[in-house]
XYZ file of C-alpha atoms in Angstrom:
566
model
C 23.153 -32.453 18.166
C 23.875 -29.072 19.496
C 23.488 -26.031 17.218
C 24.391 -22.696 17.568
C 22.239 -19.609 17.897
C 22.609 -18.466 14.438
C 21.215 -21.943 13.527
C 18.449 -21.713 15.602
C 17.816 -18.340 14.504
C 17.979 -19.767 10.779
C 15.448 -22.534 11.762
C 12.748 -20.029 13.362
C 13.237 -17.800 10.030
C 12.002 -20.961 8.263
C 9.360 -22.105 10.775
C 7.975 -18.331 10.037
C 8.157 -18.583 6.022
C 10.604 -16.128 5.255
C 11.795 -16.754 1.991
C 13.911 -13.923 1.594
C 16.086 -11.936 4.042
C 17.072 -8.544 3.024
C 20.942 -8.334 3.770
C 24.036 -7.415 3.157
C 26.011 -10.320 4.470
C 25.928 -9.257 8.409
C 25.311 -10.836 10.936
C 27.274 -13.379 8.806
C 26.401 -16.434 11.004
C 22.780 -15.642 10.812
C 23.349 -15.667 6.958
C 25.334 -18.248 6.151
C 22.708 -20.354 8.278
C 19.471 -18.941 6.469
C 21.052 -19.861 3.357
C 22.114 -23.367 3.915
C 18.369 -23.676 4.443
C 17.021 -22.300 1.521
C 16.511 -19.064 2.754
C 17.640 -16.368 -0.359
C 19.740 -13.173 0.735
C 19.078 -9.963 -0.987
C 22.115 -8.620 -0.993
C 21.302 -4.950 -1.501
C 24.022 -2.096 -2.423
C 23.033 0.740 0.115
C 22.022 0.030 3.720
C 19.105 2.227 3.718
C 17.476 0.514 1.056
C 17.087 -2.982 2.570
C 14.492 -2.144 4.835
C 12.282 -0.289 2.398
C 13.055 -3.294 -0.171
C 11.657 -5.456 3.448
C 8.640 -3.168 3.943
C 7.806 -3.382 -0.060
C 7.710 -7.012 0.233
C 5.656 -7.041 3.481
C 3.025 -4.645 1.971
C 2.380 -7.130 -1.360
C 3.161 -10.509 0.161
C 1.236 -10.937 3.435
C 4.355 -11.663 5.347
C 6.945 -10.084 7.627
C 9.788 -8.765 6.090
C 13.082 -10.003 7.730
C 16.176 -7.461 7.064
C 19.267 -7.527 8.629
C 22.283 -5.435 9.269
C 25.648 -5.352 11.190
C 25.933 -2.872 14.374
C 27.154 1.140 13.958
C 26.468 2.551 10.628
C 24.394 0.421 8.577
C 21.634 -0.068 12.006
C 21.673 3.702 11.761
C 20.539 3.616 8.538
C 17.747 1.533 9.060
C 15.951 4.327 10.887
C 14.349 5.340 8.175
C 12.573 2.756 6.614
C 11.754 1.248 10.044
C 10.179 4.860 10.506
C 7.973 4.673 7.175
C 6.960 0.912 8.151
C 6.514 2.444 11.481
C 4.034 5.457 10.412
C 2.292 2.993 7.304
C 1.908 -0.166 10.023
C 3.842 -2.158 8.049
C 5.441 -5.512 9.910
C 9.712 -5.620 9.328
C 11.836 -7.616 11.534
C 15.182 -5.965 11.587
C 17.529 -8.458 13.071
C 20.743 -6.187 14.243
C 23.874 -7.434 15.386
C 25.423 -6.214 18.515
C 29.594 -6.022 19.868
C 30.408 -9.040 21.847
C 28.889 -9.173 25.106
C 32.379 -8.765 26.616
C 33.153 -5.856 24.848
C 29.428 -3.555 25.650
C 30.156 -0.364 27.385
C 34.189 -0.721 26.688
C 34.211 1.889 22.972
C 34.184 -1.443 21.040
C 34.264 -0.739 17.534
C 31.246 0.771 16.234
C 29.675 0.254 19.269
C 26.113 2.008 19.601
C 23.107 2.339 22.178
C 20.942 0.391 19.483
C 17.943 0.217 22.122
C 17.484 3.945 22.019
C 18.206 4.332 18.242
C 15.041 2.126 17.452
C 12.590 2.873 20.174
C 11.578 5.721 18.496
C 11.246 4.050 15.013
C 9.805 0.663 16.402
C 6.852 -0.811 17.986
C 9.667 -3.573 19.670
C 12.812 -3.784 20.338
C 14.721 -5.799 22.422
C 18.409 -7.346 23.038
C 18.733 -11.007 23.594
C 21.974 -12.140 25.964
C 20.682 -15.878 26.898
C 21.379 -18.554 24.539
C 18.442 -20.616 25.176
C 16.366 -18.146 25.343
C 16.697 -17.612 21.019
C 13.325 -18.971 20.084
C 11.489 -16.962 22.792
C 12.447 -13.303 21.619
C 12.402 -14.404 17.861
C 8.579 -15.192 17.760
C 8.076 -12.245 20.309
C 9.390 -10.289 17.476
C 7.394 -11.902 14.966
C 4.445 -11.306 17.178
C 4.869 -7.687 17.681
C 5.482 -7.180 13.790
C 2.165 -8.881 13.159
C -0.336 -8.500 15.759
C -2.422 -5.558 16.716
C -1.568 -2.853 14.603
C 1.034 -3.620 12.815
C 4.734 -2.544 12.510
C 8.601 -3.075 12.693
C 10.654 -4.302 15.594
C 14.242 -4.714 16.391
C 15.913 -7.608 17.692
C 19.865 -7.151 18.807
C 21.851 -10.038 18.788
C 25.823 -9.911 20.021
C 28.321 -11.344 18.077
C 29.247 -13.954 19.991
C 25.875 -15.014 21.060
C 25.379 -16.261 17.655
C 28.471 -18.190 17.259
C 27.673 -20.005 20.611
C 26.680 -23.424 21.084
C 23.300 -23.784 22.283
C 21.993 -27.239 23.121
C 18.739 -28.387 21.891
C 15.023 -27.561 23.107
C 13.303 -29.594 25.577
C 9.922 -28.890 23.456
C 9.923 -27.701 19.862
C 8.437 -24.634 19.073
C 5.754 -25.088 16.218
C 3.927 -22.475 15.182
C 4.293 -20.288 12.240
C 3.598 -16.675 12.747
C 5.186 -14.857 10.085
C 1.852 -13.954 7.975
C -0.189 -10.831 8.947
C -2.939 -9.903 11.218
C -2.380 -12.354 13.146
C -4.933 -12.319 15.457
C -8.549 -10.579 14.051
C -10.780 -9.261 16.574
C -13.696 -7.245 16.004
C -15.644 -5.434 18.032
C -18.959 -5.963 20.160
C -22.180 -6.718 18.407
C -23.841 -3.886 19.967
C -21.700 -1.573 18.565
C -22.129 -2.879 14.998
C -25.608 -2.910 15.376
C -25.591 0.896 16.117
C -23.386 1.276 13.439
C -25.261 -0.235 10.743
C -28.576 1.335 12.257
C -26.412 4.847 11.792
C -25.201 4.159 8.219
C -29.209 3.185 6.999
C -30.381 6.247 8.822
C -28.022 9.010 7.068
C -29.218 10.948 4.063
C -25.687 11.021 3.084
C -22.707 8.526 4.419
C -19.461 8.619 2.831
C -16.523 6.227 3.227
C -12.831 7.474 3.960
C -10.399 4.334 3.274
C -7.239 4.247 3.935
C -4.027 1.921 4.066
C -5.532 -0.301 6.635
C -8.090 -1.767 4.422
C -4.743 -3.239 2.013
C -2.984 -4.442 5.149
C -5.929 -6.406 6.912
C -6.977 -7.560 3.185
C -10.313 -6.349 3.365
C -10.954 -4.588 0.039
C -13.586 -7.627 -0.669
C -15.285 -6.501 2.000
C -15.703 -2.713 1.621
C -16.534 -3.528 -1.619
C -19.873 -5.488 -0.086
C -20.151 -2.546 2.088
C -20.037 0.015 -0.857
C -22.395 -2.044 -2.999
C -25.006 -3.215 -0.124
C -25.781 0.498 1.770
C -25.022 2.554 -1.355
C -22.102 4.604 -0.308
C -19.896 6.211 -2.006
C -16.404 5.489 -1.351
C -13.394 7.868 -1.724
C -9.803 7.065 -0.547
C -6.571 8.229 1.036
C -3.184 7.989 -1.158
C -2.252 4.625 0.906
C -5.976 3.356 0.255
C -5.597 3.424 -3.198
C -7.054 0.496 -4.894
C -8.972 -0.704 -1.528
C -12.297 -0.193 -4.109
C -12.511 -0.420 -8.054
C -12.454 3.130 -9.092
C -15.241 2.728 -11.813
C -17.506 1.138 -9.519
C -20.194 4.317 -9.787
C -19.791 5.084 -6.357
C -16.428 5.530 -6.297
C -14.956 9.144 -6.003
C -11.357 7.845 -6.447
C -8.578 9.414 -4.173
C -9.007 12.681 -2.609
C -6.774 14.332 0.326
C -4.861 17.105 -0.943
C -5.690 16.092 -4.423
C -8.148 18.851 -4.641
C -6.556 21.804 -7.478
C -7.590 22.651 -10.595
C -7.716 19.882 -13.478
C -8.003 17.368 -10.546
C -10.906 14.978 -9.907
C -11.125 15.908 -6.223
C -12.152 19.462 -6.825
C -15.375 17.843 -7.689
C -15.271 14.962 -5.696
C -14.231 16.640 -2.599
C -17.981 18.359 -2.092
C -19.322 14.601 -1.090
C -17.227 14.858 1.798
C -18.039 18.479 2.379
C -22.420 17.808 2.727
C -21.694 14.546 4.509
C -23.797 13.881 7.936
C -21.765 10.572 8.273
C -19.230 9.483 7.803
C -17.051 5.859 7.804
C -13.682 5.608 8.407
C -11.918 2.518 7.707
C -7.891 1.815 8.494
C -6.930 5.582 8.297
C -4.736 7.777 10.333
C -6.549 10.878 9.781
C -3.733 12.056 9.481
C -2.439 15.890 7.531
C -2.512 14.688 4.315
C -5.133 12.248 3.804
C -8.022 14.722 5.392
C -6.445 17.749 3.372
C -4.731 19.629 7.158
C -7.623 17.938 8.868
C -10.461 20.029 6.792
C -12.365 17.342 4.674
C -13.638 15.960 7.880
C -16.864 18.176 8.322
C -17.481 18.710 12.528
C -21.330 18.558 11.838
C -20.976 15.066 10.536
C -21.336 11.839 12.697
C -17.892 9.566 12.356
C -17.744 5.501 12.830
C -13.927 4.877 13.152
C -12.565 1.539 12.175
C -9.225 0.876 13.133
C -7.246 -1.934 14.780
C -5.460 0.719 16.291
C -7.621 2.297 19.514
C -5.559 5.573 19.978
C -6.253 6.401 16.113
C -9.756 6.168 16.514
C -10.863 9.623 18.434
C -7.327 11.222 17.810
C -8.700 14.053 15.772
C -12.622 13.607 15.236
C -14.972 12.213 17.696
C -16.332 8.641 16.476
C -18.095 5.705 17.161
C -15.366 3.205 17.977
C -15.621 0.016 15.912
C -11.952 -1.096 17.463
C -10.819 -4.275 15.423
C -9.239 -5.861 12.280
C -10.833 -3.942 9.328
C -12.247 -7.851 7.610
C -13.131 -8.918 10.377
C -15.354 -5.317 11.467
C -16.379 -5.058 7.820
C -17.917 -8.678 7.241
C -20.147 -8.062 10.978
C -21.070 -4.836 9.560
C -22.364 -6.009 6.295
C -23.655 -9.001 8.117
C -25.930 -6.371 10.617
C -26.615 -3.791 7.571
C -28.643 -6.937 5.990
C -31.274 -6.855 9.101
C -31.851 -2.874 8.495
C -33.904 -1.215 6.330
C -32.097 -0.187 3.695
C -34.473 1.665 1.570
C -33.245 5.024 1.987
C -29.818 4.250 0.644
C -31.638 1.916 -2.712
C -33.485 5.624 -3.297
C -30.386 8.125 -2.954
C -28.641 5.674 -5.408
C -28.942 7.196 -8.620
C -28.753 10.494 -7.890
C -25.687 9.910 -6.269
C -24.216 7.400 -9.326
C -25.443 10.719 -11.853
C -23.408 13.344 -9.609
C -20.284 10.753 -9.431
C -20.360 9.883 -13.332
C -20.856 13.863 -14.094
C -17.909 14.469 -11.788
C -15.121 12.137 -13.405
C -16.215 13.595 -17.014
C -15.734 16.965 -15.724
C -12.107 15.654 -14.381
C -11.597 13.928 -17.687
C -11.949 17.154 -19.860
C -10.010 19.219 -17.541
C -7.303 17.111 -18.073
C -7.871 15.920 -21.373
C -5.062 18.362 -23.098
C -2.155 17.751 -20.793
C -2.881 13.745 -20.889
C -3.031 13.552 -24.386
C -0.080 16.738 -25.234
C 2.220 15.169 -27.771
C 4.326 18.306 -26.751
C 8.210 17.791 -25.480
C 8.982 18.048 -22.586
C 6.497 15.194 -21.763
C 4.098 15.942 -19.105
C 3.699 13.417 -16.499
C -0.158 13.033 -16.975
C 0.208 11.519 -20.486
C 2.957 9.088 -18.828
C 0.390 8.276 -16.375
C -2.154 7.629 -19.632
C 0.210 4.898 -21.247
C 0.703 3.575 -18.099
C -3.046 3.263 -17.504
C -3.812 0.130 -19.835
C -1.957 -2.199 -17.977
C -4.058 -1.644 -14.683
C -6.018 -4.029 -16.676
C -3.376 -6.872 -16.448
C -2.635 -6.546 -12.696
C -0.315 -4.164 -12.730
C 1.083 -3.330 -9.569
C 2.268 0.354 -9.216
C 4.817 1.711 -6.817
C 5.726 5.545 -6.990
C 8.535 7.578 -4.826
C 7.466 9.852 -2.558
C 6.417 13.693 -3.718
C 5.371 14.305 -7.223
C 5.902 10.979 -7.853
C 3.006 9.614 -5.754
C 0.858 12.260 -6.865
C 0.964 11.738 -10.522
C 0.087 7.449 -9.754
C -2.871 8.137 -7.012
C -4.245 11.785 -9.071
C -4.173 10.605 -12.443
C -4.465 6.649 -12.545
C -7.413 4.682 -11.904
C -7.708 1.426 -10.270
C -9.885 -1.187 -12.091
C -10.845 -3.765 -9.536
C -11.109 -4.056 -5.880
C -7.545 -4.906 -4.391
C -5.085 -3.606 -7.170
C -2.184 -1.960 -5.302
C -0.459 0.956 -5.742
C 2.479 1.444 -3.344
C 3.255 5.090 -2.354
C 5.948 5.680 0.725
C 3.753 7.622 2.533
C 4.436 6.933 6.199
C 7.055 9.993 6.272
C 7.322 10.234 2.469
C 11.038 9.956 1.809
C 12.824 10.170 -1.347
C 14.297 7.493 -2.627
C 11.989 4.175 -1.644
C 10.092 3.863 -4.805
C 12.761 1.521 -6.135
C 13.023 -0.645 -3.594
C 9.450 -1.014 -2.638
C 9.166 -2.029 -5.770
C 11.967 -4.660 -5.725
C 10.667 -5.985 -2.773
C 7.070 -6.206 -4.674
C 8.412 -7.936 -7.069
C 10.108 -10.189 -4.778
C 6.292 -10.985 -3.312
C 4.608 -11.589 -6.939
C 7.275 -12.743 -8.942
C 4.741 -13.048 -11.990
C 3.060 -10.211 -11.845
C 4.521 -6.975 -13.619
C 5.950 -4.273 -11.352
C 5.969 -0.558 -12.443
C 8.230 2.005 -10.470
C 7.299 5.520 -10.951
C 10.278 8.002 -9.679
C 11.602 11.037 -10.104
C 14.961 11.838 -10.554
C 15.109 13.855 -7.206
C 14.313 10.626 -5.797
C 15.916 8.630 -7.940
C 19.397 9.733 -7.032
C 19.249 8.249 -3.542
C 18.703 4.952 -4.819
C 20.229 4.175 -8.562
C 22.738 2.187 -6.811
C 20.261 -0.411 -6.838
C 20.272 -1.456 -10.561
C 23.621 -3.006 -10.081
C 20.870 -4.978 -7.325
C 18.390 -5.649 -10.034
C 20.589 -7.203 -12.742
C 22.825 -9.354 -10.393
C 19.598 -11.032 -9.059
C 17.469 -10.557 -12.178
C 14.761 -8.770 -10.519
C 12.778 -7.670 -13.335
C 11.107 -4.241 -12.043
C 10.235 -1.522 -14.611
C 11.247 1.950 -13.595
C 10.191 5.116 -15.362
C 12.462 7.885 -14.232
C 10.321 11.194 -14.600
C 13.746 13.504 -15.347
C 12.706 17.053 -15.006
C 16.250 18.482 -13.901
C 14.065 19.970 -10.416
C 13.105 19.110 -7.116
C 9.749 19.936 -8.076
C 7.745 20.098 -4.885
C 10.433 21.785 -3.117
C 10.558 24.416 -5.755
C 7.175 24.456 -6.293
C 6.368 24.673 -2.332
C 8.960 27.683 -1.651
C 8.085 29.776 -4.942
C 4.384 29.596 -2.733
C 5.302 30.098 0.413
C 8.250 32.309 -0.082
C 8.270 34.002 -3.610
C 11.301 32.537 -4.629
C 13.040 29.117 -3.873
C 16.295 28.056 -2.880
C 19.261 26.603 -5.223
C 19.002 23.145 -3.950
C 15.602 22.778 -6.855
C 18.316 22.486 -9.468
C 20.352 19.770 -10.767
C 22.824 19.175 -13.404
C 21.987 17.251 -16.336
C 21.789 13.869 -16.007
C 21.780 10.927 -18.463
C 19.908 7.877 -15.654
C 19.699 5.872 -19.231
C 23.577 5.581 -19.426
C 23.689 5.024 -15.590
C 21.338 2.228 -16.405
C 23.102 0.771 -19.019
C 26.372 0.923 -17.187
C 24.398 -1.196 -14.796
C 23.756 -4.109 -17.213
C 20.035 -2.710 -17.148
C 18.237 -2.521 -20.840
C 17.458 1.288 -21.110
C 15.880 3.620 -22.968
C 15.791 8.206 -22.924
C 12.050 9.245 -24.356
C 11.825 12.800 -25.605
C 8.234 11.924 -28.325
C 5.436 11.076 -26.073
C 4.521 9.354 -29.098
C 7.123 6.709 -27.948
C 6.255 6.012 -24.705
C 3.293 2.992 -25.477
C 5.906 0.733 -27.066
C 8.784 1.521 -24.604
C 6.510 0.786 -21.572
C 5.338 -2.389 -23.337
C 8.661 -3.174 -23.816
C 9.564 -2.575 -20.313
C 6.544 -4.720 -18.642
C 7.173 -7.310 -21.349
C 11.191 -8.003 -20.759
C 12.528 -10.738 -18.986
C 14.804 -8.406 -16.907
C 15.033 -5.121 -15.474
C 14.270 -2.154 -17.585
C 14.462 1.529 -17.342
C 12.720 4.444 -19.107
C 13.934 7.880 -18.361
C 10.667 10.467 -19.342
C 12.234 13.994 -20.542
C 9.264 15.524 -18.476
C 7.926 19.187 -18.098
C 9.535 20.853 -15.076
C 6.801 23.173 -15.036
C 4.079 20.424 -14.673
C 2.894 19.522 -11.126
C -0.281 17.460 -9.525
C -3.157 19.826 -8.702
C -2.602 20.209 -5.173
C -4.812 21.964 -3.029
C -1.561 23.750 -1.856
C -0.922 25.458 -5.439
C -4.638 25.855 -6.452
C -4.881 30.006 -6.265
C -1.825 30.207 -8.264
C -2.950 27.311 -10.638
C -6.197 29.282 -10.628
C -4.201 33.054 -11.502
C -2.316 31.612 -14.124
């Protein structure tokens, strides 16, 4: 029987195991045909949000995230999170429907040059004008999401391409390509041999992990690394959780995380007096080397990366060019044949230095974590929170402050837990759909969304989202009436910061419980334990709103000599 387009669209969506397609009813055809086929829409309530919700689910679940969105407006406001997938490798298919073929170049209504919107913002993008030719360009886009280093694409399909009859395939297409890497290469074994013959040679290597070690799955694997040569391991903000932070060589996050009262102004010396060092799935990029300082030139560098214009981009390195498992396990494999011996005897001076240096963090911070003073500062919120790490919490924080507080101040407990911070371009207002689309992923296992209410304003539409398809995410709304960084930021650079920083009061409970959403406003830090249990432990969405200390902010290395005056 013939089909049309939007069916066979439908059918590749299913051959690819998308289970959910992130939507807000456009291209209609496409969804009315995805969900007569068991295919779930996620009908989201701003149009900038579905592709973060997409990119949330990608990052926890393995897959490609499918959004989709009608031509004009709502593509233009997928730039953005195609442009935070884009800069954190994440894999989205945005499927985008075009005018009528008819009606391109004529001013059709909300007609738009959708090929140069996403070229900048995608690794892919392409319009498709051939019926028959469906299947082709919908596992091309699938295959540019997923392989290499991964990201979004953009597929534009005209409105009355997908209404058109299309009759069926001479051959079936078969394969399923909507999990990610999907192909793992690794480089040659000469150049893991050298590596490993580096890494048993160096009086003392350090690891840099970043995001990539998450999205190729191989947090197992540095692990083996970590534990076999003896190295200690420290992390970017997207790396978070790639190693179990009280393994004794870990040194926990470190980047710009370096101020007083945080753990990297200890941590960040290991780094300083290293003569190698491994880097594993990072971008070098500003914030995860501290503006490119942490990265001592007298140091040797072994870059892993899937990506072969990261590696060399800002420090000369051996090039280990592959899929982070697939590098890691050959590594490990070669570091068995060398003599390891100088690593086994460095060991336990280095465990002593790395144990001394998280009780010196603890103690710094041990006042402000524990304060039972109102307004609550964030690093006791962070200490409630921290319990549940133990119970596979996954974490997911907004951009700014908001990511600080969850990388600085919690601590991962096994190899693999995830933390989600928007870090690509770090806009405000993802941290509640990442999360949603976590949730989406694990469906059993608790979600926590750490936001401020800066960021939190861009997406409390959402909520309405939440209860209507019982997505039951926990956000804790850090409410400290400021744009914090940006205040924070100017009163540095500038001596005085602009009126934007302020906001009028706002009750986020009420908006929550306008919303249907079980709610809760927290003034006694002695309160928070039960209303966060309460939170992970409902059946539905709930919300916390934290009265929190405007004047609190991470230790960044950005604010340390006035941290350090005051």
């Amino acid at each position: 029987m013939e089909e049309t387009v939007a069916d066979r669209v439908a059918n590749a969506l299913l051959r690819h195991d998308v289970q959910y397609l992130f939507a807000q009813s456009l291209p209609s055809a496409v969804v009315l045909a995805a969900e007569a086929r068991g295919i779930r829409q996620i009908a989201y309530r701003q149009e900038n949000m579905g592709g973060a919700m997409a990119d949330g689910y990608a990052r926890i679940s393995g897959k490609v995230g499918v959004v989709a969105a009608q031509n004009g407006p709502a593509a233009t406001l997928l730039v953005p999170p195609l442009a935070e997938a884009m800069k954190a490798s994440i894999p989205v298919v945005a499927i985008v429907q075009e005018v009528e073929r008819d009606q391109s170049d004529r001013n059709a209504f909300q007609e738009l040059d959708h090929i140069a919107l996403f070229q900048p913002c995608t690794k892919w993008v392409r319009r498709v004008q051939t019926e028959e030719r469906i299947e082709d360009y919908i596992d091309a886009a699938f295959t540019a999401a997923t392989s290499g280093r991964p990201g979004p694409v953009a597929l534009l399909l005209p409105a009355d391409l997908l209404r058109a009859r299309v009759k069926p395939a001479l051959a079936d297409r078969r394969t399923s390509i909507g999990r990610y890497p999907l192909d793992r290469c690794r480089p040659a074994d000469e150049t893991i041999i050298q590596a490993a013959a580096w890494i048993a040679a160096a009086t003392m290597p350090v690891v840099l992990a970043g995001g990539g070690v998450h999205g190729a799955n191989a947090c197992t694997q540095l692990a083996q690394l970590q534990e076999l040569a003896s190295v200690p391991v420290c992390t970017t903000n997207m790396g978070k959780g790639a190693v179990n932070e009280h393994h004794p060589l870990s040194l926990g996050v470190l980047g710009s995380l370096t101020g007083p009262r945080s753990l990297g102004i200890h941590t960040r010396q290991f780094l300083e007096e290293a003569d190698l060092i491994v880097l594993v799935g990072t971008r070098t990029n500003q914030n995860g080397t501290d503006n490119w300082r942490q990265i001592p030139r007298t140091a040797r560098v072994i870059h892993i990366d899937v990506d072969p214009m990261e590696i060399g981009r800002n420090f000369e390195a051996l090039r280990l060019t592959g899929d982070a498992r697939e590098t890691l396990k050959a590594l490990n494999a070669a570091l068995e044949k060398e003599d390891l011996s100088l690593r086994d005897m460095a060991r336990p001076r280095l465990e002593e230095r790395i144990v001394r240096s998280w009780s010196e963090f603890e103690d710094a911070r041990r006042a402000v974590a524990l304060s039972g003073r109102s307004p609550i500062r964030p690093e006791r919120v962070m200490r409630e929170l921290q319990p549940w790490l133990d119970d596979d919490l996954i974490v997911v924080a907004d951009a700014s402050y908001s990511s600080m507080w969850v990388t600085g101040q919690l601590r991962g407990t096994s190899e693999g837990t995830r933390f989600i911070t928007p870090r690509g371009l770090a806009g405000l207002g993802w941290g509640l759909p990442l999360a949603m689309g976590a949730k989406l992923a694990q469906p059993e296992t608790p979600v926590v969304a750490v936001v401020g209410d800066g960021g939190f304003a861009h997406s409390w539409a959402e909520l309405e989202t939440m209860v209507r398809l019982n997505i039951p995410v926990t956000t804790i709304v850090l409410n400290n009436g400021i744009l914090g960084f940006q205040r924070d930021a100017e009163t540095v650079k500038f001596g005085r910061y602009t009126s934007a920083c302020h906001f009028a009061p706002v009750d986020h409970a009420q908006i929550a419980a306008a919303c249907g959403c079980r709610s809760a406003r927290v003034d006694d830090p002695a309160d928070l334990a039960n209303l966060i249990r309460m939170g992970i432990e409902a059946d539905g969405p709930f919300l916390i709103e934290a009265m929190t200390d405007p004047e609190a902010h991470p230790p960044l290395s950005l604010f340390a000599a006035m941290d350090q005056a005051a």
